[in-house]
Amino acid sequence: MRYREDFARDVEVREDWIPMADGTRLHARVWLPADALADPVPALLEYLPYRKGDWTSPRDAQRHPYYAGHGYASVRVDLRGSGDSEGVMLDEYAERETADGVAVVEWLAAQPWCTGRVGMFGISWGGFNSLQIAARRPEALKAIVTVCSADDRYDNDVHYIGGSVLGIDMAGWSGTMLAFTSRPPDPVTVGDAWLPMWRERLDALEPFVHTWLDHQARDEYWRHGSVCEDYSAIDAAVLAVGGWADPYRDTVLRLVEHLPGPVRGLLGPWAHQYPDIARPPGPHIGFLQETLRWWDHWLKDADNGAMDTPRLRSWVQEPVPPATAYAERPGRWVTDDAWPSPATRWCERSLGGADDYSRGSDDSDDSGRGDGAPVTVRSPQHTGVDAGRFFPYGNATDLPPDQREEDGRSTCFDGEPLAERVEILGRARVRLRLDADKPRGTVIVRVCDVAPDGASTLVTRGVLNLGSRYGRDRSVPWEPGTPEDVEVELTGTGYAFPAGHRIRVAVSTAYWPWVWPQPDDPALTVWPDRSALLLPVRPAGTDGAPVEFAEPEQAPPLAVELGTSEDRPERLVSHDVGTGEWVLDVDPNYGGSRTYPNGLVYTEKARERYRIRFDDPLSAVAGSEWEITMRREDWDVSVRTSSEMTATADHFVVRSTVEARSGGEVVATRHWHREIPRTAG
């Protein structure tokens, strides 16, 4: 990492209030070339709920001064009701948030230090709303950089997966956001108004999970903010970035395929992080320089070849032994000028044992295949404890460990040892001929690379709620005794299977805690000879143009003093042999406690626990607890939150609490108990 402070333009930082139409003010921090009034610059906006005054300030210091030093006004704005902004926050990606964002873009364009051209960037939430605001087409917004974000709020976010409730983050992320929305603004910024503002937030609190579970199919609630509903709405130039270790990576493939305007895609080995941040897996790249080239082209009319790059640059990963973290993931860059890539051919293998990596699926002929002997799939409920973290964050325990135990809890279909290396790039699919003995059920498919010594490395996976097999907008019960063909689309990847290894397809009916279990504990019957794995194979010699990136650069880091952390496991799986209960105990480890240069002492403790009995789908429990304290001189506040989600056969049950204190005195306590009917989820 190279830290840059020798910028072409001196940088100053100012705080500002941005008025909304209803009188609410959003707070902004602006990094600005000192001479911008005399020589105006384009503006770049990052728009988040994650508190620029504390939580994101170390990350903000890496990039906002960097952009300002290169001739941009780089602006960080807290969403309404978060951080130091006024108002209340009631949900994610609400209409109010998007409308506010459009107003912020227009305000920036009108400032005397701005040329009138604006770009947006962000990772995760900021990447989401960059796409959503671009779809509103504010005239000043010319380009965006969206990193680790999703175009589909229902089927590619933290709520549902394959039409099933995402147990690990439906509850866990709602608990995280409850902890965020419960925190006060900082009196250093808002003055004596901090306590009335905090009380307003606490009075308006409602756990987001209530709303999310009220919409268990893909209805209008989820279509709002999902830019996949109308890609043509976006005319700003889009640089879409993701990592193979991130759950949102498929969005990059869809954007480069469907956006009608200027678009480029970049898929590396990374976790849920900006690609210049030194968190595993690497290698990391000079991402700030790459984005500067993008901004200079679209906001300053620089003729710098930003659009001469291929439409998609992807990292094809070399095979490695299974591990929960890799400092660097070996591989190489390949490029495509169109997506889907004309270099890719679809090859299929019957799960009944006949290997065929040359015959394309489009002209496959099932005539002459027998039904073969059917197999039964019925997995113990703790299948999935070795799934790894849904949002790999670059921590030591994020990635899936050796899958041998998971494979043992699943029904596996192994190919013969490969005669030659097989590389894939894109989204594999598995077609299953199956029947279910209950009206409700879920099928989970994993594809693993099995080494000669038996080590099993997870390559990709997918989930299908059988009730959503005809579309995520409806729930159609299965009719037991009526076999059907279903297709499970797996998450995208770039991966090389070496010669001598086997490709394994593992099928299960449970995947806790990623997938909330169906109440009926169904068994599936699968006909292997009528089922197949379809792989997007990339032949040798189709790498495309060479790819080079500079070494990472950032602005000098913020002088933050990290606090000591408790000596506890980051990810612990335990099994009570007597009761049959399995417990996954997780420290999300978002950054821990720290002391900031302005004197703020911030402490953070978070814990998530997921429990289930191997034989009882109704024993599932997902819990989240947070404890936050913030202190400075005579200001001392704390927030404690807890959330717990369970289910009966007919309802999801959610219990949540918040306790907020100032100087040891209780400011507010809130309790919720909701029972929400189980419908599609």
XYZ file of C-alpha atoms in Angstrom:
681
model
C 0.000 0.000 0.000
C 1.252 3.441 -0.935
C -0.102 6.379 1.044
C -0.375 9.536 -1.014
C -0.415 13.069 0.339
C 1.513 14.723 -2.475
C -1.661 15.716 -4.292
C -1.829 18.239 -7.110
C -4.352 20.331 -5.168
C -4.439 21.195 -1.481
C -7.448 19.799 0.358
C -9.714 21.381 2.938
C -12.595 19.770 4.830
C -15.873 21.500 5.572
C -19.134 20.494 7.221
C -22.435 21.484 5.629
C -26.185 21.006 5.931
C -28.211 20.052 2.853
C -31.902 21.091 3.067
C -34.632 18.732 1.864
C -38.023 19.841 0.530
C -39.792 19.076 3.829
C -37.305 21.133 5.880
C -35.244 18.172 7.125
C -31.499 18.733 6.850
C -28.927 16.086 5.940
C -25.408 16.495 7.229
C -22.493 16.378 4.795
C -18.738 16.281 5.118
C -17.032 17.756 2.059
C -13.392 17.209 1.104
C -12.646 19.978 -1.368
C -9.704 21.407 -3.289
C -8.831 24.589 -1.421
C -9.093 26.654 -4.612
C -12.372 25.144 -5.827
C -14.297 28.422 -5.688
C -11.835 29.885 -8.167
C -11.481 26.668 -10.155
C -14.700 24.599 -9.733
C -14.586 20.803 -9.766
C -17.013 17.909 -10.276
C -18.574 16.411 -7.152
C -18.515 12.770 -6.003
C -21.170 11.549 -3.554
C -21.135 8.626 -1.109
C -24.529 8.381 0.615
C -24.837 5.976 3.568
C -26.513 5.285 6.924
C -23.296 4.025 8.520
C -22.289 7.167 10.449
C -19.447 9.152 8.904
C -18.657 10.558 12.359
C -17.462 7.215 13.689
C -18.145 3.915 11.933
C -16.985 4.703 8.382
C -14.575 7.523 9.200
C -11.407 5.353 8.894
C -12.547 4.161 5.459
C -13.681 7.659 4.456
C -10.198 8.988 5.227
C -8.667 6.537 2.756
C -10.585 7.741 -0.313
C -12.381 11.075 0.036
C -9.189 13.151 0.537
C -7.612 11.190 -2.318
C -10.349 12.218 -4.730
C -10.253 15.822 -3.491
C -6.496 15.986 -4.009
C -7.065 14.920 -7.606
C -9.552 17.687 -8.324
C -12.964 16.580 -7.044
C -15.307 17.635 -4.269
C -15.713 14.302 -2.483
C -18.801 14.325 -0.300
C -19.988 11.925 2.398
C -23.649 12.336 3.451
C -25.497 10.556 6.278
C -28.947 9.315 5.255
C -31.997 10.887 6.865
C -32.274 9.656 10.460
C -28.720 8.263 10.584
C -25.446 9.659 11.867
C -25.748 13.427 12.228
C -28.630 13.956 9.789
C -32.064 15.014 10.957
C -35.271 13.002 10.668
C -35.967 9.312 11.163
C -35.084 6.191 9.197
C -37.837 3.600 8.862
C -36.517 1.143 6.284
C -33.744 0.552 3.746
C -33.964 2.006 0.224
C -37.278 3.701 0.948
C -38.794 6.174 -1.498
C -37.832 8.983 0.892
C -34.172 7.902 0.788
C -34.089 7.895 -3.013
C -35.864 11.248 -3.303
C -33.453 12.746 -0.766
C -30.543 11.359 -2.782
C -31.774 13.028 -5.958
C -32.074 16.298 -4.019
C -28.506 15.922 -2.718
C -27.200 15.410 -6.269
C -29.026 18.551 -7.409
C -27.732 20.537 -4.411
C -24.151 19.493 -5.137
C -24.447 20.458 -8.797
C -25.653 23.935 -7.795
C -22.754 24.761 -5.450
C -20.357 27.503 -6.576
C -17.389 25.135 -6.187
C -18.969 22.511 -8.482
C -18.876 22.385 -12.284
C -22.425 21.007 -12.295
C -21.318 17.421 -12.956
C -21.778 14.767 -10.264
C -20.732 11.136 -9.802
C -21.847 8.650 -7.140
C -19.975 5.750 -5.639
C -20.376 3.287 -2.815
C -19.961 -0.245 -1.600
C -22.992 -2.296 -0.531
C -25.667 0.198 0.610
C -23.936 3.054 -1.206
C -23.662 0.897 -4.308
C -27.354 0.031 -4.112
C -28.542 3.616 -3.893
C -26.078 4.751 -6.559
C -27.926 2.450 -8.971
C -31.336 3.462 -7.642
C -30.653 7.191 -7.897
C -29.111 6.753 -11.352
C -32.408 5.129 -12.394
C -34.149 8.433 -11.475
C -31.914 10.207 -14.012
C -31.057 13.460 -12.222
C -29.545 15.562 -14.965
C -26.295 16.266 -13.129
C -25.506 12.601 -12.388
C -23.210 11.490 -15.212
C -21.464 8.365 -13.868
C -21.428 5.949 -10.935
C -19.138 3.312 -9.447
C -21.183 0.608 -7.716
C -19.232 -1.935 -5.646
C -20.597 -5.146 -4.074
C -24.196 -4.076 -4.679
C -27.368 -5.687 -6.015
C -29.802 -4.942 -8.786
C -32.441 -7.242 -7.248
C -33.571 -6.437 -3.709
C -35.547 -9.648 -3.300
C -33.363 -12.442 -4.609
C -29.869 -10.969 -4.277
C -29.799 -9.213 -0.922
C -29.886 -10.114 2.785
C -33.538 -11.165 3.015
C -34.317 -14.068 0.672
C -32.302 -16.522 -1.368
C -33.885 -18.633 -4.088
C -37.285 -17.673 -2.683
C -36.378 -18.903 0.828
C -35.962 -16.826 3.966
C -32.275 -16.105 4.495
C -32.000 -17.092 8.128
C -28.471 -15.876 8.723
C -29.102 -12.263 7.720
C -32.875 -11.820 7.762
C -32.511 -11.769 11.538
C -28.848 -10.806 11.871
C -28.873 -7.800 9.575
C -32.140 -6.527 10.989
C -30.477 -6.697 14.404
C -27.484 -4.796 13.038
C -29.697 -2.068 11.600
C -31.682 -1.850 14.835
C -28.375 -1.134 16.568
C -27.530 1.536 13.981
C -30.882 3.324 13.950
C -30.897 3.417 17.772
C -27.719 5.505 18.022
C -27.709 9.264 18.651
C -26.208 12.055 16.594
C -23.003 13.614 17.891
C -23.359 16.845 19.923
C -20.069 18.067 18.413
C -21.953 18.316 15.105
C -25.578 19.017 16.056
C -25.101 20.802 19.397
C -27.789 20.671 22.088
C -30.279 19.263 19.576
C -28.665 15.820 19.896
C -30.979 14.603 22.695
C -34.309 15.664 21.081
C -33.084 14.212 17.783
C -32.200 10.953 19.546
C -35.580 10.726 21.264
C -37.297 11.256 17.912
C -35.328 8.356 16.445
C -36.033 6.067 19.390
C -39.753 6.851 19.312
C -39.927 5.997 15.602
C -38.002 2.711 15.835
C -39.405 -0.409 14.207
C -37.254 -3.490 13.467
C -36.857 -3.749 9.703
C -37.416 -7.515 9.828
C -41.136 -6.939 10.461
C -41.518 -5.322 7.059
C -39.252 -7.807 5.321
C -41.262 -10.785 6.589
C -44.537 -9.088 5.666
C -43.419 -9.506 2.028
C -42.345 -13.126 1.537
C -42.788 -13.157 -2.238
C -41.416 -10.786 -4.829
C -44.123 -8.120 -4.732
C -44.165 -4.375 -5.347
C -42.278 -3.743 -2.111
C -39.242 -5.589 -3.494
C -39.633 -4.357 -7.056
C -39.193 -0.838 -5.718
C -35.469 -0.096 -5.813
C -34.633 -3.210 -7.863
C -33.109 -1.732 -11.001
C -33.397 -5.114 -12.726
C -37.063 -4.187 -13.231
C -35.980 -1.686 -15.898
C -32.311 -1.532 -16.772
C -33.087 1.010 -19.489
C -33.914 3.604 -16.813
C -30.170 4.054 -16.186
C -28.335 6.245 -18.668
C -25.394 7.269 -16.460
C -22.126 5.461 -17.130
C -21.763 2.492 -14.743
C -18.594 0.846 -13.462
C -19.847 -2.304 -11.681
C -17.404 -4.034 -9.323
C -17.657 -7.212 -7.283
C -15.718 -10.093 -5.773
C -16.124 -13.844 -6.067
C -16.233 -14.045 -2.250
C -19.105 -11.523 -2.089
C -22.780 -12.605 -2.256
C -23.694 -9.791 -4.686
C -21.278 -10.769 -7.450
C -23.987 -11.888 -9.893
C -25.190 -8.288 -10.171
C -22.013 -7.398 -12.067
C -22.759 -10.095 -14.657
C -26.348 -8.928 -15.063
C -25.415 -5.256 -15.349
C -22.814 -5.816 -18.064
C -25.336 -7.979 -19.908
C -28.418 -5.770 -19.663
C -27.478 -2.094 -19.229
C -28.045 -0.300 -22.541
C -25.726 2.616 -21.741
C -21.979 2.798 -21.044
C -20.975 0.014 -18.648
C -17.851 -1.829 -17.579
C -17.595 -4.746 -15.152
C -14.792 -5.873 -12.856
C -14.876 -9.140 -10.865
C -11.907 -9.984 -8.653
C -11.258 -12.503 -5.857
C -12.354 -10.037 -3.178
C -14.679 -10.176 -0.179
C -17.265 -7.497 0.731
C -14.659 -4.725 0.610
C -13.331 -2.068 -1.734
C -10.653 -3.754 -3.912
C -7.843 -1.524 -2.582
C -8.448 -2.425 1.070
C -5.935 -4.984 2.302
C -8.365 -7.585 3.634
C -8.239 -11.193 2.360
C -8.580 -12.551 -0.179
C -6.268 -10.634 -2.513
C -4.570 -9.703 -4.713
C -5.698 -6.104 -4.314
C -5.475 -3.457 -6.985
C -5.022 0.283 -7.433
C -8.763 0.769 -7.321
C -8.723 4.471 -6.514
C -6.567 5.083 -9.574
C -8.921 2.943 -11.659
C -11.940 4.939 -10.506
C -10.107 8.239 -11.078
C -9.702 7.279 -14.714
C -13.464 6.613 -14.810
C -14.318 9.955 -13.192
C -11.853 11.907 -15.325
C -13.381 10.476 -18.491
C -17.045 11.016 -17.600
C -16.843 14.151 -15.459
C -13.884 15.983 -16.995
C -14.035 14.765 -20.623
C -10.537 13.307 -20.403
C -9.516 11.229 -23.399
C -7.869 8.558 -21.254
C -9.100 5.266 -22.696
C -11.478 4.483 -19.819
C -13.943 3.006 -22.295
C -11.254 1.212 -24.306
C -11.111 -1.505 -21.651
C -13.051 -4.756 -22.235
C -16.677 -4.864 -21.137
C -15.837 -7.387 -18.387
C -12.568 -8.170 -16.608
C -12.717 -11.307 -14.441
C -10.321 -13.144 -12.159
C -10.238 -16.908 -12.834
C -9.235 -18.580 -9.568
C -6.706 -21.374 -9.430
C -7.619 -24.400 -7.300
C -6.488 -24.215 -3.679
C -6.975 -26.462 -0.658
C -10.060 -25.461 1.364
C -9.429 -22.735 3.947
C -11.455 -20.089 5.780
C -9.158 -17.299 4.547
C -6.560 -16.745 1.845
C -4.136 -13.839 1.949
C -4.153 -14.071 -1.832
C -6.210 -16.236 -4.133
C -3.982 -17.311 -7.042
C -5.381 -16.839 -10.523
C -5.277 -14.619 -13.595
C -7.321 -11.950 -15.326
C -9.391 -12.759 -18.422
C -11.471 -10.347 -20.485
C -14.640 -10.313 -22.543
C -15.913 -7.652 -24.939
C -19.467 -9.006 -24.653
C -21.475 -10.823 -22.007
C -22.605 -13.574 -22.086
C -19.196 -14.369 -23.455
C -19.008 -15.881 -26.938
C -15.901 -17.686 -25.681
C -17.959 -19.767 -23.245
C -19.665 -23.019 -24.202
C -22.285 -24.750 -22.114
C -21.309 -28.321 -21.270
C -23.288 -30.783 -19.227
C -22.774 -33.912 -17.154
C -25.540 -36.252 -16.187
C -25.710 -36.805 -12.433
C -26.215 -40.465 -13.311
C -22.522 -40.764 -14.015
C -22.025 -40.119 -17.756
C -19.433 -37.389 -18.163
C -19.746 -35.136 -21.184
C -17.990 -31.757 -21.186
C -18.190 -31.245 -24.924
C -21.847 -31.642 -25.860
C -23.718 -28.357 -25.596
C -26.955 -28.400 -23.630
C -28.895 -26.645 -26.387
C -28.856 -29.749 -28.574
C -28.871 -32.370 -25.855
C -31.128 -35.339 -26.466
C -32.651 -37.183 -23.547
C -34.036 -39.946 -25.753
C -32.526 -43.274 -24.891
C -31.811 -42.272 -21.293
C -33.475 -44.418 -18.737
C -34.917 -43.003 -15.576
C -32.288 -44.925 -13.591
C -32.563 -45.742 -9.916
C -33.949 -42.796 -7.939
C -32.179 -41.628 -4.788
C -33.639 -40.056 -1.661
C -32.365 -36.746 -0.293
C -33.232 -35.836 3.280
C -30.631 -33.931 5.244
C -30.164 -33.314 8.965
C -31.241 -29.800 9.940
C -27.723 -28.641 10.823
C -26.515 -29.152 7.266
C -25.021 -25.757 6.444
C -23.026 -25.085 9.606
C -19.906 -25.156 7.393
C -21.367 -22.736 4.820
C -19.112 -19.888 5.928
C -20.170 -16.303 6.391
C -22.882 -14.972 4.085
C -21.000 -11.653 3.887
C -17.277 -12.450 3.885
C -15.713 -9.297 5.286
C -12.067 -10.245 5.035
C -11.899 -11.921 8.434
C -10.045 -15.089 9.405
C -13.092 -17.401 9.556
C -15.246 -16.079 6.711
C -14.901 -18.621 3.926
C -16.261 -22.179 3.888
C -13.920 -24.777 5.413
C -13.354 -28.245 3.970
C -16.757 -29.463 2.816
C -16.294 -33.156 3.627
C -18.613 -33.024 6.631
C -21.216 -31.038 4.691
C -20.915 -33.531 1.841
C -21.559 -36.320 4.323
C -24.819 -34.638 5.331
C -25.855 -34.326 1.667
C -26.462 -36.658 -1.248
C -23.475 -36.428 -3.576
C -23.010 -37.120 -7.256
C -19.350 -37.391 -8.249
C -17.872 -37.315 -11.708
C -14.878 -39.356 -12.774
C -11.420 -37.833 -12.238
C -10.938 -35.155 -14.844
C -8.732 -36.100 -17.752
C -7.822 -32.458 -18.317
C -8.175 -29.066 -16.697
C -11.675 -27.516 -16.867
C -12.156 -23.757 -16.409
C -15.542 -22.155 -15.820
C -16.661 -18.527 -15.869
C -20.246 -17.484 -15.190
C -23.263 -19.043 -13.494
C -23.468 -22.830 -13.537
C -26.874 -24.521 -13.320
C -28.160 -27.842 -12.051
C -31.252 -29.417 -13.577
C -32.993 -31.893 -11.280
C -35.768 -34.359 -11.973
C -37.327 -34.675 -8.547
C -40.380 -35.268 -6.434
C -41.138 -34.082 -2.897
C -43.201 -35.936 -0.322
C -44.537 -32.708 1.225
C -46.110 -29.579 -0.320
C -43.286 -27.358 0.966
C -39.592 -27.907 0.568
C -36.211 -26.481 -0.372
C -33.376 -27.885 -2.449
C -29.806 -26.693 -1.999
C -27.093 -27.544 -4.511
C -23.343 -27.159 -3.983
C -20.589 -27.778 -6.512
C -17.273 -28.798 -4.982
C -13.763 -29.496 -6.246
C -12.691 -32.819 -4.727
C -8.954 -33.455 -4.603
C -7.425 -36.946 -4.792
C -6.909 -36.873 -1.011
C -10.647 -36.244 -0.488
C -10.425 -32.550 0.421
C -13.584 -30.794 -0.809
C -13.425 -27.106 -1.779
C -16.714 -25.255 -2.296
C -16.814 -23.672 -5.757
C -20.394 -22.424 -6.040
C -23.908 -23.084 -4.698
C -27.559 -22.240 -5.176
C -30.903 -22.470 -3.401
C -34.441 -23.030 -4.649
C -37.585 -22.827 -2.564
C -39.709 -25.374 -4.428
C -42.766 -23.182 -3.945
C -41.100 -20.454 -6.031
C -40.075 -22.737 -8.905
C -42.456 -20.939 -11.302
C -41.347 -17.462 -10.225
C -40.385 -15.559 -7.093
C -43.617 -13.560 -7.223
C -45.797 -16.541 -6.292
C -45.878 -19.631 -4.100
C -47.116 -22.863 -5.671
C -47.211 -25.884 -3.336
C -45.610 -29.066 -4.605
C -47.973 -31.913 -5.436
C -46.391 -35.022 -3.893
C -46.255 -37.940 -6.289
C -45.851 -35.659 -9.340
C -42.207 -35.474 -10.465
C -41.067 -32.241 -12.126
C -37.907 -30.832 -13.682
C -36.541 -27.872 -11.746
C -33.444 -25.813 -12.393
C -31.234 -24.319 -9.695
C -29.042 -21.440 -10.846
C -25.788 -21.249 -8.910
C -23.842 -18.135 -8.004
C -21.303 -16.949 -10.530
C -17.647 -17.796 -10.301
C -14.416 -18.058 -12.215
C -12.641 -21.290 -11.283
C -10.222 -23.862 -12.700
C -10.752 -27.557 -11.861
C -7.404 -29.337 -12.300
C -6.872 -32.662 -14.022
C -7.190 -35.587 -11.625
C -9.806 -33.866 -9.440
C -13.491 -34.763 -9.335
C -16.416 -32.383 -9.694
C -18.986 -33.100 -7.007
C -22.632 -32.029 -6.993
C -23.996 -32.156 -3.432
C -27.768 -31.898 -2.926
C -29.432 -31.263 0.428
C -32.822 -30.331 1.833
C -31.400 -28.128 4.621
C -28.778 -25.385 4.817
C -28.928 -23.792 8.251
C -28.487 -20.984 9.082
C -28.371 -19.617 5.538
C -31.825 -21.009 4.725
C -34.680 -20.983 7.220
C -35.975 -24.566 7.358
C -39.375 -25.502 6.002
C -41.626 -26.844 8.788
C -42.481 -30.205 7.203
C -38.951 -31.689 6.947
C -39.601 -33.038 3.447
C -37.714 -35.764 1.646
C -36.878 -35.424 -2.045
C -36.596 -38.149 -4.640
C -34.074 -37.364 -7.392
C -33.630 -39.239 -10.671
C -29.887 -38.850 -11.415
C -30.086 -39.958 -15.052
C -32.684 -37.258 -15.692
C -30.620 -34.625 -13.873
C -27.499 -32.767 -14.961
C -24.835 -30.231 -14.069
C -24.439 -27.516 -16.724
C -21.115 -25.698 -16.657
C -20.085 -22.477 -18.484
C -16.735 -23.805 -19.706
C -14.095 -21.382 -20.980
C -11.727 -23.119 -23.416
C -7.997 -22.576 -23.256
C -6.650 -19.726 -25.338
C -9.615 -17.371 -24.797
C -8.152 -15.073 -22.133
C -8.599 -11.939 -24.229
C -6.649 -8.728 -23.808
C -4.002 -8.515 -21.055
C -5.023 -6.763 -17.831
C -2.790 -4.677 -15.603
C -3.568 -2.660 -12.484
C -1.380 -0.321 -10.483
C -0.482 -1.051 -6.875
C -3.064 0.210 -4.350
C -2.865 3.846 -3.272
C -4.819 5.642 -0.551
C -4.740 8.887 1.362
C -2.914 8.710 4.726
C -4.891 6.704 7.313
C -6.904 8.318 10.080
C -5.065 8.276 13.413
C -7.434 5.866 15.146
C -6.379 3.979 18.255
C -7.865 0.477 18.243
C -9.241 -0.844 21.514
C -8.561 -4.266 22.964
C -11.014 -6.985 22.014
C -12.336 -9.854 24.061
C -10.493 -13.125 23.663
C -13.323 -15.104 22.098
C -13.676 -17.179 18.940
C -14.861 -15.366 15.852
C -16.853 -18.379 14.665
C -17.566 -21.346 16.943
C -19.631 -24.449 16.134
C -20.687 -26.598 19.079
C -22.752 -29.768 19.313
C -24.651 -31.071 22.334
C -24.556 -34.803 21.738
C -27.259 -35.437 24.321
C -29.895 -33.089 22.907
C -28.762 -33.115 19.281
C -28.575 -29.310 19.264
C -26.004 -27.488 17.113
C -25.002 -23.899 17.887
C -23.150 -21.482 15.617
C -21.737 -18.592 17.675
C -20.459 -15.660 15.585
C -18.599 -12.436 16.277
C -19.203 -10.389 13.093
C -16.017 -8.413 13.842
C -16.850 -5.258 11.928
C -13.961 -3.317 13.393
C -14.359 -3.334 17.148
C -13.659 -0.549 19.600
C -11.613 2.529 18.805
C -10.633 6.040 19.922
C -10.842 8.793 17.320
C -8.645 11.877 16.919
C -11.532 14.139 18.025
C -11.616 12.410 21.412
C -14.578 10.113 20.782
C -14.188 6.759 22.521
C -16.342 4.197 20.745
C -16.845 0.625 21.963
C -18.703 -2.084 20.085
C -19.674 -5.615 21.055
C -21.787 -7.744 18.735
C -22.760 -11.391 18.806
C -24.960 -13.596 16.635
C -26.112 -17.101 17.603
C -27.884 -19.680 15.490
C -29.294 -22.822 17.105
C -31.055 -25.873 15.720
C -31.637 -29.542 16.579
C -30.569 -31.989 13.915
C -34.042 -33.566 13.764
C -36.410 -30.615 14.283
C -36.859 -27.794 11.757
C -39.046 -25.894 14.234
C -36.170 -25.688 16.739
C -34.364 -23.030 14.672
C -33.436 -19.855 16.594
C -31.511 -16.869 15.205
C -30.351 -14.209 17.671
C -28.441 -10.923 17.505
C -27.103 -8.778 20.363
C -25.319 -5.429 20.197
C -23.813 -3.174 22.835
C -22.540 0.263 21.799
C -21.060 3.002 23.989
C -19.843 6.453 22.926
C -18.021 8.804 25.276
C -16.363 12.189 25.088
C -15.691 14.426 28.106
C -19.126 14.941 29.714
C -21.033 12.963 27.047
C -21.591 9.266 27.714
C -24.292 7.287 25.892
C -24.976 3.602 25.365
C -27.305 1.410 23.337
C -28.133 -2.249 23.907
C -30.215 -4.190 21.416
C -31.352 -7.775 21.128
C -33.296 -9.576 18.421
C -34.507 -13.157 18.265
C -36.346 -14.948 15.485
C -38.058 -18.345 15.731
C -40.874 -20.045 13.830
C -43.820 -22.307 14.323
C -45.349 -24.304 11.488
C -47.551 -21.334 10.614
C -45.801 -18.153 11.838
C -42.450 -16.440 12.138
C -41.998 -15.036 15.635
C -39.730 -12.012 16.206
C -38.841 -10.473 19.563
C -36.668 -7.368 19.828
C -35.594 -4.923 22.530
C -33.701 -1.637 22.727
C -32.384 0.133 25.796
C -30.802 3.582 25.364
C -28.982 5.418 28.169
C -27.327 8.769 28.633
C -25.020 9.274 31.620
C -26.383 6.056 33.108
C -30.001 7.284 32.951
C -32.522 5.469 30.756
C -33.577 7.568 27.764
C -35.862 4.958 26.237
C -36.695 1.261 26.275
C -38.573 -0.421 23.459
C -39.963 -3.950 23.168
C -41.542 -5.699 20.182
C -43.198 -9.094 19.735
C -44.522 -9.876 16.263
C -46.020 -13.075 14.857
C -46.066 -13.015 11.059
C -47.832 -15.720 9.012
C -45.591 -17.995 6.966
C -46.599 -17.641 3.339
C -44.043 -17.968 0.553
C -40.892 -17.955 2.669
